[in-house]
mmCIF file of C-alpha atoms and ligand atoms in Angstrom:
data_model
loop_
_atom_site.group_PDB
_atom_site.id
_atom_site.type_symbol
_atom_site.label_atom_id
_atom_site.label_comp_id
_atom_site.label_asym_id
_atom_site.label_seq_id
_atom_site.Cartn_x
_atom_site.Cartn_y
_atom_site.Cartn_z
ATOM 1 C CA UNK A 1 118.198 120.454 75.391
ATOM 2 C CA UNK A 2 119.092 121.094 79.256
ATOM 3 C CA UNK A 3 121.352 118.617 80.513
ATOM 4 C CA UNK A 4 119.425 115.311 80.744
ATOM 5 C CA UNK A 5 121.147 114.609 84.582
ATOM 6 C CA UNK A 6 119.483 117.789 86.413
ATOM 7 C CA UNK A 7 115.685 117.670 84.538
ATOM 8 C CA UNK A 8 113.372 117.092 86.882
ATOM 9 C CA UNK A 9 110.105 115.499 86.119
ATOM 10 C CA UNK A 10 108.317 118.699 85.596
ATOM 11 C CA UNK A 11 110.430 119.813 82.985
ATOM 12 C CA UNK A 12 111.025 116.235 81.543
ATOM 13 C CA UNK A 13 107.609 115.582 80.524
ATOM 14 C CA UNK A 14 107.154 119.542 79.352
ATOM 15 C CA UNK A 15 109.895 118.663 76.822
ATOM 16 C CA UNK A 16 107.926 115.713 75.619
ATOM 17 C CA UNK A 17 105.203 117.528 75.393
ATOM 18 C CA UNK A 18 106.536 119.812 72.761
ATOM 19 C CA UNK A 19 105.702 116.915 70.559
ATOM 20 C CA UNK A 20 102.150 118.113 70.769
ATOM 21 C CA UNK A 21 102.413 121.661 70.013
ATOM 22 C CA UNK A 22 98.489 122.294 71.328
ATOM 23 C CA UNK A 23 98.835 120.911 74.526
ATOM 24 C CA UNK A 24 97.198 123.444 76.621
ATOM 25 C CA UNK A 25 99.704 122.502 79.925
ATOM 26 C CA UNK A 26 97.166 120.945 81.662
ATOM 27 C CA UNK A 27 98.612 117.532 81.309
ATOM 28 C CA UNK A 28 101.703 118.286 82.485
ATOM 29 C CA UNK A 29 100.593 120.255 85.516
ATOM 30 C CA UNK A 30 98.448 117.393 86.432
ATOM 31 C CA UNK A 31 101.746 114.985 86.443
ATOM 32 C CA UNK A 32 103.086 117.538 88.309
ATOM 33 C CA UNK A 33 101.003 117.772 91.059
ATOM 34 C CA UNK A 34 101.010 114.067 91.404
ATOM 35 C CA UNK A 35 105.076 114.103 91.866
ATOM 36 C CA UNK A 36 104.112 116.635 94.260
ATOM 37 C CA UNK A 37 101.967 114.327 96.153
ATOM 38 C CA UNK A 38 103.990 111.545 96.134
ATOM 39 C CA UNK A 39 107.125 113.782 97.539
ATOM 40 C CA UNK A 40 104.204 114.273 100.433
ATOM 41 C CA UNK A 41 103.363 110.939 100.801
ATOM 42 C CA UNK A 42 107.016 110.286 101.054
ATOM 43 C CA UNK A 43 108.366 112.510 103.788
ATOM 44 C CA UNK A 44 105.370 110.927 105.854
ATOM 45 C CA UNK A 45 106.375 106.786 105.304
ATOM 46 C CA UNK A 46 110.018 107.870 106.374
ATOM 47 C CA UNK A 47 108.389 108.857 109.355
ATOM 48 C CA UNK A 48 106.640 105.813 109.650
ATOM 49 C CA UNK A 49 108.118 104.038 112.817
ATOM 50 C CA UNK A 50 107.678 107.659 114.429
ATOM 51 C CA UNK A 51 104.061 107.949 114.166
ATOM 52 C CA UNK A 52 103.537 105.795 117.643
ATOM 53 C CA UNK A 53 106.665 107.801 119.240
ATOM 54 C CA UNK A 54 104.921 111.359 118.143
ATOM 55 C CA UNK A 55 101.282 110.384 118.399
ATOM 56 C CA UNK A 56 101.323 108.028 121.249
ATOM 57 C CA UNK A 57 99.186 109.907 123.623
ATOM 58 C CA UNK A 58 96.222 110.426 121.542
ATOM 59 C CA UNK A 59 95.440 111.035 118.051
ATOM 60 C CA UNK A 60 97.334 114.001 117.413
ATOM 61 C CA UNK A 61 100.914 114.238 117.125
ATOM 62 C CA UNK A 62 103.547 116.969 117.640
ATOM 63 C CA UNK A 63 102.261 119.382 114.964
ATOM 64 C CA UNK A 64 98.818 118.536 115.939
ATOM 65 C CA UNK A 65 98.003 116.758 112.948
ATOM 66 C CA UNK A 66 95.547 113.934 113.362
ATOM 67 C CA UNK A 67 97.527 110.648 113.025
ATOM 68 C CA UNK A 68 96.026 108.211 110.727
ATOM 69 C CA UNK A 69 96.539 105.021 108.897
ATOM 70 C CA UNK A 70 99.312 105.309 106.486
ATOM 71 C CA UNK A 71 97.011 104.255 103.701
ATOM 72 C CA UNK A 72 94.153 107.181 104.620
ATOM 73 C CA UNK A 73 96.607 109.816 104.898
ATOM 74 C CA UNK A 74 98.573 108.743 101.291
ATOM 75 C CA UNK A 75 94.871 109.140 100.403
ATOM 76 C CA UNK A 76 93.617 112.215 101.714
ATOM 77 C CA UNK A 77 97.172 113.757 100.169
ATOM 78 C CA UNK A 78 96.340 112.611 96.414
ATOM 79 C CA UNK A 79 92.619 113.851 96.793
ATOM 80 C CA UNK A 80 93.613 117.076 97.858
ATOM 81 C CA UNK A 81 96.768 117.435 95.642
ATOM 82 C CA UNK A 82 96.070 115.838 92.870
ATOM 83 C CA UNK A 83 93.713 118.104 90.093
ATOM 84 C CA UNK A 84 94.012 121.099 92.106
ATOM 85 C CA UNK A 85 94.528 122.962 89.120
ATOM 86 C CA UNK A 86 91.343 122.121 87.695
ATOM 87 C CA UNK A 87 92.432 119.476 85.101
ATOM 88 C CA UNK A 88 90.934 116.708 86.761
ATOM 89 C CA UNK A 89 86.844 116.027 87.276
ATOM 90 C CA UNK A 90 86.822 112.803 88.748
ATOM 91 C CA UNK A 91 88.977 110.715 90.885
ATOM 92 C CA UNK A 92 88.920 107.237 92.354
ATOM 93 C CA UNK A 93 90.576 105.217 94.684
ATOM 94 C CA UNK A 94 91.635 101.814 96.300
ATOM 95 C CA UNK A 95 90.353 103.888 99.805
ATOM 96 C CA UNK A 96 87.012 104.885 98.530
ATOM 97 C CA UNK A 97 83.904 102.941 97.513
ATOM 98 C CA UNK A 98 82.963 105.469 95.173
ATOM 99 C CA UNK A 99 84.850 107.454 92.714
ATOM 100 C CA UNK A 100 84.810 111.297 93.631
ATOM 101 C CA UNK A 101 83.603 114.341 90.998
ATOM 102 C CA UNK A 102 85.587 117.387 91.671
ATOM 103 C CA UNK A 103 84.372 120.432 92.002
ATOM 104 C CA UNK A 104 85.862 122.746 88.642
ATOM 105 C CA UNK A 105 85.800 126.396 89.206
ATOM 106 C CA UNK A 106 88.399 126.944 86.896
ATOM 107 C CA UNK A 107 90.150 124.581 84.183
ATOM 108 C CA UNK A 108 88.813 122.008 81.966
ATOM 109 C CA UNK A 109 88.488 118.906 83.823
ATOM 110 C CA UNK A 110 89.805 116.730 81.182
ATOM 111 C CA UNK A 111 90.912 114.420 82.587
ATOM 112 C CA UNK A 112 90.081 111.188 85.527
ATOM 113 C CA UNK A 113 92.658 110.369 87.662
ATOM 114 C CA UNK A 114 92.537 106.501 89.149
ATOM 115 C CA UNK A 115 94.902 105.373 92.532
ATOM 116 C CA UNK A 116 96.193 103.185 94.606
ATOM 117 C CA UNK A 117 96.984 105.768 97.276
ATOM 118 C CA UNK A 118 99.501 103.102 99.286
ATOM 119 C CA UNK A 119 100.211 99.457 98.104
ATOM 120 C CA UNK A 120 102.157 97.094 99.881
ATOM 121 C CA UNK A 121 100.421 98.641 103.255
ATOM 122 C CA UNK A 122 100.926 95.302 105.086
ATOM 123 C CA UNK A 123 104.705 96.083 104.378
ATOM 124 C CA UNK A 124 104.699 99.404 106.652
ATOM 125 C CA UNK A 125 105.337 98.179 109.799
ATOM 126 C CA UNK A 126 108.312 96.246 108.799
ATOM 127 C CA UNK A 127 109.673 99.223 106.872
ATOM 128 C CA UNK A 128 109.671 97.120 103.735
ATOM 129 C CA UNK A 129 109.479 99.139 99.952
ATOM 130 C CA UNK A 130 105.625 100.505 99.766
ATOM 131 C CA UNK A 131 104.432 102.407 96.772
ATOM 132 C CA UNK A 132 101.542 104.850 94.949
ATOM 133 C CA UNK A 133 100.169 104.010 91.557
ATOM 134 C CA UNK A 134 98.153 106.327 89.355
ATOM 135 C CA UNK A 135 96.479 106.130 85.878
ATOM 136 C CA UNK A 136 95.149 109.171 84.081
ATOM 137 C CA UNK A 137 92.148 108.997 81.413
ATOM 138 C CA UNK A 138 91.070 111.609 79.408
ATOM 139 C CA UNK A 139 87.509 112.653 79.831
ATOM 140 C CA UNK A 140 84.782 111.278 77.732
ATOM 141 C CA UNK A 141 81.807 112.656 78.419
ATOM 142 C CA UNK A 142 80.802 116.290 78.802
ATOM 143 C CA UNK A 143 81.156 117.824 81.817
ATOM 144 C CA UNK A 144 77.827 117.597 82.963
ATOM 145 C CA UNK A 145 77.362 114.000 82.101
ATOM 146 C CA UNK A 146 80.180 112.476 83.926
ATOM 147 C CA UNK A 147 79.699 108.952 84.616
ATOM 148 C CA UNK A 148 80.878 105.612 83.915
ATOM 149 C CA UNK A 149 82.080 105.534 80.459
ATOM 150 C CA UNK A 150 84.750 108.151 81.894
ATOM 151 C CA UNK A 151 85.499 105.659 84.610
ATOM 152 C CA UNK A 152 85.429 102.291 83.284
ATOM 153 C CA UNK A 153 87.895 102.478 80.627
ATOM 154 C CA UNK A 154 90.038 100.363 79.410
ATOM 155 C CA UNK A 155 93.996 100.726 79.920
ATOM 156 C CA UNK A 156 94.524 100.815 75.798
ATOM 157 C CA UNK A 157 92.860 104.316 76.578
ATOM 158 C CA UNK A 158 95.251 105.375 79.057
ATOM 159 C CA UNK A 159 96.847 108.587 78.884
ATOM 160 C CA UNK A 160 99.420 108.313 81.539
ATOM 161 C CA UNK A 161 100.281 106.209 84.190
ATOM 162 C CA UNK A 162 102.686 105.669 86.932
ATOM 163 C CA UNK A 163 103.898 104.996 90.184
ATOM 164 C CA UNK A 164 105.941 106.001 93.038
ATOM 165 C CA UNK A 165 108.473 102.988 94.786
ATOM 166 C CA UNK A 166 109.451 104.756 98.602
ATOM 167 C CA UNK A 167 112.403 102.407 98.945
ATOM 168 C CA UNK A 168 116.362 102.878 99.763
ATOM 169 C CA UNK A 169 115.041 105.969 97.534
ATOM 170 C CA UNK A 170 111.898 107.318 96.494
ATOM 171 C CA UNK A 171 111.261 106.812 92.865
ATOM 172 C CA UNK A 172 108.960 108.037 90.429
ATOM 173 C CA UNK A 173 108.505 105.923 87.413
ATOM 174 C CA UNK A 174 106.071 107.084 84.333
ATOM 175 C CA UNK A 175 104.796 106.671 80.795
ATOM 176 C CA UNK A 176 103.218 109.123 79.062
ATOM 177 C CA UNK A 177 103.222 107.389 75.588
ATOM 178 C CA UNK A 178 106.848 108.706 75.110
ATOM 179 C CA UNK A 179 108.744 105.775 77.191
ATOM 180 C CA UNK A 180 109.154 104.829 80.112
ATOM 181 C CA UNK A 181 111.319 107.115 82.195
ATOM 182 C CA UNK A 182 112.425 106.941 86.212
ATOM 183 C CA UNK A 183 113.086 110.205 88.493
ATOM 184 C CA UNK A 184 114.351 109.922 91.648
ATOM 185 C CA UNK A 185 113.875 112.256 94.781
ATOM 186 C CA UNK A 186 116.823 114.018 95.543
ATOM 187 C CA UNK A 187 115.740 114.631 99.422
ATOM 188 C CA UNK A 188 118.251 117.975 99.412
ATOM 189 C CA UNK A 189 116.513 119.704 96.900
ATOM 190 C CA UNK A 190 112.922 117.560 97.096
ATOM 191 C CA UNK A 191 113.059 116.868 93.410
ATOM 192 C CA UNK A 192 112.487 114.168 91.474
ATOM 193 C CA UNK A 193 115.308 114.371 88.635
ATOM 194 C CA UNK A 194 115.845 112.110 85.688
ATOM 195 C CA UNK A 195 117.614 109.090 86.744
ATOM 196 C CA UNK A 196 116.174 105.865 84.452
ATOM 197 C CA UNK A 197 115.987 107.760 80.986
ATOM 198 C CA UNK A 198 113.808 105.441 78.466
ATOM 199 C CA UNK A 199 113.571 102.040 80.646
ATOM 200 C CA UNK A 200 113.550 98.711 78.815
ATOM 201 C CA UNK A 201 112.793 95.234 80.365
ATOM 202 C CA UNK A 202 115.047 92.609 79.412
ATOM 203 C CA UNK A 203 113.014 90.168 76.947
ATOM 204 C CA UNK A 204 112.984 86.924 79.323
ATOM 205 C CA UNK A 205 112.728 86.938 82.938
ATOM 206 C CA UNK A 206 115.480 85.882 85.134
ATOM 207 C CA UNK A 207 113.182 86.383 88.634
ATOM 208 C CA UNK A 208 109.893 85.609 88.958
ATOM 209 C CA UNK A 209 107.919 86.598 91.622
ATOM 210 C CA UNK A 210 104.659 84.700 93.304
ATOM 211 C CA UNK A 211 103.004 84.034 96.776
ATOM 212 C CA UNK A 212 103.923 80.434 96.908
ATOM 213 C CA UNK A 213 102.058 79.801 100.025
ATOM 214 C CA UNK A 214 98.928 79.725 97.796
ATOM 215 C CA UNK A 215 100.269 77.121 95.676
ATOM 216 C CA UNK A 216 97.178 74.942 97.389
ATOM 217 C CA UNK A 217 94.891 77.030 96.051
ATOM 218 C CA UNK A 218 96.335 77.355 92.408
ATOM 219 C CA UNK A 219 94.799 75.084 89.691
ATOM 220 C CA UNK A 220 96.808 72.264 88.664
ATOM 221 C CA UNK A 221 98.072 74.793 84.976
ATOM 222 C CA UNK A 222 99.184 77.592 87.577
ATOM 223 C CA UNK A 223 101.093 75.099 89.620
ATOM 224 C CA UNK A 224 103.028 73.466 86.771
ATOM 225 C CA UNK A 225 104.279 76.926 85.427
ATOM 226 C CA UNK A 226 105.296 77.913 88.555
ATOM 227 C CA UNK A 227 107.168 74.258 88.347
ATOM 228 C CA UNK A 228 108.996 75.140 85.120
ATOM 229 C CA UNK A 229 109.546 78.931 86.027
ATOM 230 C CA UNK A 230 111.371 76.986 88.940
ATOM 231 C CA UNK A 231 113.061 74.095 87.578
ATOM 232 C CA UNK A 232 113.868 75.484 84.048
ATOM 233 C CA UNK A 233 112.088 75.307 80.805
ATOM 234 C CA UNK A 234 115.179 75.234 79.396
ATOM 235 C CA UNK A 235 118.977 73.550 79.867
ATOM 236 C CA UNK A 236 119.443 77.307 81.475
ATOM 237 C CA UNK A 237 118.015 76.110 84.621
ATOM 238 C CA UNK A 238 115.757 77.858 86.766
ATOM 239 C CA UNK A 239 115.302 81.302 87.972
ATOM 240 C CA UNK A 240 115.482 83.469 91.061
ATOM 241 C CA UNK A 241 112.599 83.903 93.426
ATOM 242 C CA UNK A 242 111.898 87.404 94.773
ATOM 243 C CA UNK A 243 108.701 88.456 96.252
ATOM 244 C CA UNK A 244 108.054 91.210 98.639
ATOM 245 C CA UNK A 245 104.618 91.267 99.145
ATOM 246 C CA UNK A 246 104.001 95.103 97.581
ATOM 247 C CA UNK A 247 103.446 94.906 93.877
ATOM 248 C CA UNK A 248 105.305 98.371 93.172
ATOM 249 C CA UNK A 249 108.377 97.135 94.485
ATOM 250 C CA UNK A 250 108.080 93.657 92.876
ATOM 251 C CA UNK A 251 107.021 95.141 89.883
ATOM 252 C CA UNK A 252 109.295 97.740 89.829
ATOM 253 C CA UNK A 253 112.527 95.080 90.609
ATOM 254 C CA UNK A 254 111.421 92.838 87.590
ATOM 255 C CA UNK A 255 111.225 95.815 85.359
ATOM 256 C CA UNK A 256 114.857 96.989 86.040
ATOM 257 C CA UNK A 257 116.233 93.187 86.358
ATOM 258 C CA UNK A 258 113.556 90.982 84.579
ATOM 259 C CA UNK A 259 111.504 89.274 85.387
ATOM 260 C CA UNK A 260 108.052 87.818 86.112
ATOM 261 C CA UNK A 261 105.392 88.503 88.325
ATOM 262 C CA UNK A 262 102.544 86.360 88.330
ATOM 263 C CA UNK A 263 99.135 86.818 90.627
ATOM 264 C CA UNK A 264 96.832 83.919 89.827
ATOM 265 C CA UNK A 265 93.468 83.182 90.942
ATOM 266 C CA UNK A 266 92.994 80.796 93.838
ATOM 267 C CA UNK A 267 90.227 78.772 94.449
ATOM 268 C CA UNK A 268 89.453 80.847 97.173
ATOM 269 C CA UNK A 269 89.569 84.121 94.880
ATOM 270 C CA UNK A 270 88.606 82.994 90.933
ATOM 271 C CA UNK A 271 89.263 86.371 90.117
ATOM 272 C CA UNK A 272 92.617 86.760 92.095
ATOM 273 C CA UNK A 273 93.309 89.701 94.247
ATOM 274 C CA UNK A 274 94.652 92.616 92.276
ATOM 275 C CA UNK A 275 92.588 95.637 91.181
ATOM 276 C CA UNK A 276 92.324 95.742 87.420
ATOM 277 C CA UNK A 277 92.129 99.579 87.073
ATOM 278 C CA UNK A 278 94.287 100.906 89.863
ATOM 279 C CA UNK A 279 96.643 98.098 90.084
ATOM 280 C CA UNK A 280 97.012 96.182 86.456
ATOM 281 C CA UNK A 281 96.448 98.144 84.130
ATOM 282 C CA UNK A 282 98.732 101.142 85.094
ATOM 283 C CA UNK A 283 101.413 98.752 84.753
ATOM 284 C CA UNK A 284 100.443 96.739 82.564
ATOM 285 C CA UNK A 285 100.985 100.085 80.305
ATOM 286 C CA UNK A 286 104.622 101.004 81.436
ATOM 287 C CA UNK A 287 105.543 96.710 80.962
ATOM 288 C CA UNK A 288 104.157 97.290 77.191
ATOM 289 C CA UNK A 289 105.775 100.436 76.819
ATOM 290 C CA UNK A 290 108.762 99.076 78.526
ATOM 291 C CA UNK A 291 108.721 96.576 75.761
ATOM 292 C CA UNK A 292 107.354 93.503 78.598
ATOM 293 C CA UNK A 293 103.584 92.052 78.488
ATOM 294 C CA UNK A 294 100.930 91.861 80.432
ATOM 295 C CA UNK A 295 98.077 89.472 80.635
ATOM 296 C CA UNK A 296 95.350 88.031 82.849
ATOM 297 C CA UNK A 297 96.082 84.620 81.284
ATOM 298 C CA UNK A 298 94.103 85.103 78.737
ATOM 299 C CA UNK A 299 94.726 88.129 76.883
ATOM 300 C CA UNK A 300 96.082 91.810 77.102
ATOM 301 C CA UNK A 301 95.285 93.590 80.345
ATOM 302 C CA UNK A 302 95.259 96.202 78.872
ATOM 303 C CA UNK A 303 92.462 95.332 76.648
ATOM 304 C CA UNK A 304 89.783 94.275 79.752
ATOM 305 C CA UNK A 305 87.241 96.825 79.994
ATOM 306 C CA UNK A 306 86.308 97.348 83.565
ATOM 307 C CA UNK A 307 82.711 96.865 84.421
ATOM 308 C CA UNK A 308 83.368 98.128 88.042
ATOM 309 C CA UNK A 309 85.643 100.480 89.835
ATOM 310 C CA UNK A 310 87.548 97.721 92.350
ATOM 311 C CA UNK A 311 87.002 94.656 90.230
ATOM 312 C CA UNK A 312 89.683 92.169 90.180
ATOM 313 C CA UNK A 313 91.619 90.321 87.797
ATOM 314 C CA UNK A 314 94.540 87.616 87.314
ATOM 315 C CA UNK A 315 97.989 89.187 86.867
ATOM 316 C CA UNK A 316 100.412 87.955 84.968
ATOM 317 C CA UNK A 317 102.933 90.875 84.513
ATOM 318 C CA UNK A 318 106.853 91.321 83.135
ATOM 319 C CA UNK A 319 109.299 90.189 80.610
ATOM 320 C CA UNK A 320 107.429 89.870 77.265
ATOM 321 C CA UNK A 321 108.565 86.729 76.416
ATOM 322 C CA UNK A 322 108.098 84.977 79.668
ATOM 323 C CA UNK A 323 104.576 86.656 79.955
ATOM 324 C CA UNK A 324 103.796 85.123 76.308
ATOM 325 C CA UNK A 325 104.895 81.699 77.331
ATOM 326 C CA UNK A 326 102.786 81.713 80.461
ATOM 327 C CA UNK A 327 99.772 83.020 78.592
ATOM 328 C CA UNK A 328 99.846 80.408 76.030
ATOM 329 C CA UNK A 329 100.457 77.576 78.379
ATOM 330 C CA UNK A 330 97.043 78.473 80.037
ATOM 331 C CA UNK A 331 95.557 78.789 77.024
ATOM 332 C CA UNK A 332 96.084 74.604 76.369
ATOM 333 C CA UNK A 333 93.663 72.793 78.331
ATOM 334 C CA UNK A 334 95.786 69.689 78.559
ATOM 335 C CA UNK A 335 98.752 71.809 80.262
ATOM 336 C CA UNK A 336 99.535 70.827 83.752
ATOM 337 C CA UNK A 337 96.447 68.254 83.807
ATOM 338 C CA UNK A 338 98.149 65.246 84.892
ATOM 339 C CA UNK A 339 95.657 63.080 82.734
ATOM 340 C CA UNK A 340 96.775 64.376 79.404
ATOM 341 C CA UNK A 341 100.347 64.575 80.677
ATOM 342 C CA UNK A 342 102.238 68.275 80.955
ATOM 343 C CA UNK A 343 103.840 68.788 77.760
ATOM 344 C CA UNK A 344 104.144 72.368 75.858
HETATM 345 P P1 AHG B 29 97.370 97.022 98.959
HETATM 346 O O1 AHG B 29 98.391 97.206 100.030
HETATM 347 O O2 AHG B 29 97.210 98.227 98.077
HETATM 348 O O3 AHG B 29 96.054 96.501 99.466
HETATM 349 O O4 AHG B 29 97.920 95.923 97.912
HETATM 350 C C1 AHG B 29 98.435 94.723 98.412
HETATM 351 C C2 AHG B 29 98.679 93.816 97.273
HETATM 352 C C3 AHG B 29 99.957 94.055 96.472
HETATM 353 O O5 AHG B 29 100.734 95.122 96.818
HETATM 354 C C4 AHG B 29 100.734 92.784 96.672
HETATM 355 O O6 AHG B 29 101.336 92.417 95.464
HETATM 356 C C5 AHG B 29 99.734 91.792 97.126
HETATM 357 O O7 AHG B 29 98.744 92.498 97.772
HETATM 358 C C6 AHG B 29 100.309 90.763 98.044
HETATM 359 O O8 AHG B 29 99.345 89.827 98.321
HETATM 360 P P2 AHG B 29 99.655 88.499 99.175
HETATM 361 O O9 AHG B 29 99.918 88.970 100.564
HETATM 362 O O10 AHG B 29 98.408 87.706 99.038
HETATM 363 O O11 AHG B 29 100.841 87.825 98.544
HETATM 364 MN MN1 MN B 30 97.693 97.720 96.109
HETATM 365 MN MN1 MN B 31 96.570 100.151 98.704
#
């Protein structure tokens, strides 16, 4: 085995995938043109603040690139990058109202590829932590039948999924079935190498994370977890607050620290505001194989089978045990209803 401190993420996940002695190398190409994205992707939010200083005459800047939206350009880099290779025959994204077949000269197109191209975009301006996430499916139907059942799966089917945090450093954080492992971009050499081998989220939370300014909007159950997240449900006491506002970087913070992140529905949005397959379920699948939980307060996340591309659900994502606790206090109609008292 190469030493485990200069493995990149190319060469990480082709060691893993020695476990399956007929994978054809598609898989792992496909990862690896998604790191290669994101280390695109990357160079342009460091450049963020510059865009108005290089572009401010028009809409080109210096090179006499066209200067969009952060969130079109992360976008237009994953379509183009991502399944060059011919693994991939249909994408999606958070940016588009329709998924996208690609065209397969060569290669198998085995697999789908879902994204968020940019989350946290509201964040940008304030050079706050933004990220990517990406889920990878394997292909259902044949090629010339490509449809919805390759689309709307659900994230127990998942092949791979991941994301990319462009923070104090850019990291790239993954599951392929194999653990959950961390790389982080070495800007000198513009690799991602093995920093976070085999990540595990401590069992209770110590943070939890919410928008508290919708705590109008929450149903009475909501509000009186957030109450005992707050005040202790225990003689332990309480925990932390942290929320940024981009769900990578939240997420990604509970997962090293734990904690709890928790996106309820308001009555504004019954559904809540996350996207189930581009959002929640990619990490819902690196919490469970991180050893958290995720749920949409009533069951698995990862066990919702979309019925659309950008449908939304609840989010309750994190430490397993915290996750549990939440799940099962919405699951008792008397909790938090001031009639029948709020015991658990
Ligand atoms: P995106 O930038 O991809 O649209 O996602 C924004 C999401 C997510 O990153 C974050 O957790 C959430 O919006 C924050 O929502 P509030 O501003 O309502 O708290
Ligand atoms: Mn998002
Ligand atoms: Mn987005």
């Amino acid at each position: 085995m190469p030493n485990k401190n200069l493995m990149n993420v190319e060469s990480h996940i082709l060691e893993m995938q020695r476990l399956h002695p007929s994978a054809s190398g598609d898989f792992t190409s496909l990862l690896g043109d998604i790191a290669f994205a994101a280390k695109i992707i990357a160079r342009e939010v460091t450049r963020a603040g510059l865009v108005d200083i290089l572009g401010s005459t028009g809409a080109s800047n210096v090179q006499g690139e066209t200067v969009q939206k952060l969130d079109d350009y992360a976008n237009a880099v994953m379509l183009k990058v991502v399944g060059r290779r011919g693994q991939v025959c249909l994408m999606a994204s958070e940016e588009l109202a329709d998924p996208v077949r690609v065209d397969i000269r060569e290669g198998s197109g085995k697999y789908v590829v879902v994204f968020d191209p940019l989350d946290g975009s509201s964040n940008i301006d304030a050079n706050v932590s933004i990220g990517t996430i990406f889920s990878i499916y394997r292909r259902r139907s044949r090629l010339a039948a490509i449809g919805d059942a390759d689309l709307l799966q659900p994230g127990r089917d998942l092949v791979a999924a991941g994301y990319v945090v462009y923070g104090s450093s850019t990291m790239f954080v993954n599951t392929t079935g194999h653990g959950v492992h961390g790389y982080t971009l070495d800007p000198g050499i513009g690799e991602f190498l093995l920093s976070h081998e085999n990540i595990k989220i401590p069992f209770a939370a110590g943070i939890y994370s919410v928008n508290e300014g919708n705590e109008p909007r929450w149903s009475p159950a909501v509000r009186e977890i957030v109450r005992r997240l707050k005040y202790g449900r225990q003689e332990s006491g309480g925990m932390s607050a942290r929320y940024i506002g981009s769900l990578v970087a939240d997420f990604h913070r509970d997962l090293l620290y734990g904690g709890v992140f928790l996106y309820p529905p308001t009555d504004r949005a019954p559904e809540g505001k996350l996207r189930l397959l581009y959002e929640a379920a990619p990490l819902a699948l690196i919490a469970e194989h991180a050893g958290g939980y995720a749920s949409d307060g009533r069951g698995p996340i990862l066990d919702l089978v979309p019925r659309e591309v950008h449908q939304r659900t609840p989010l309750y994502v994190g430490s397993r045990e915290t996750v549990m606790w939440i799940e099962k206090m919405l699951g008792d109609p008397t909790f938090g209803d001031p009639a029948f008292g709020a015991g658990d």
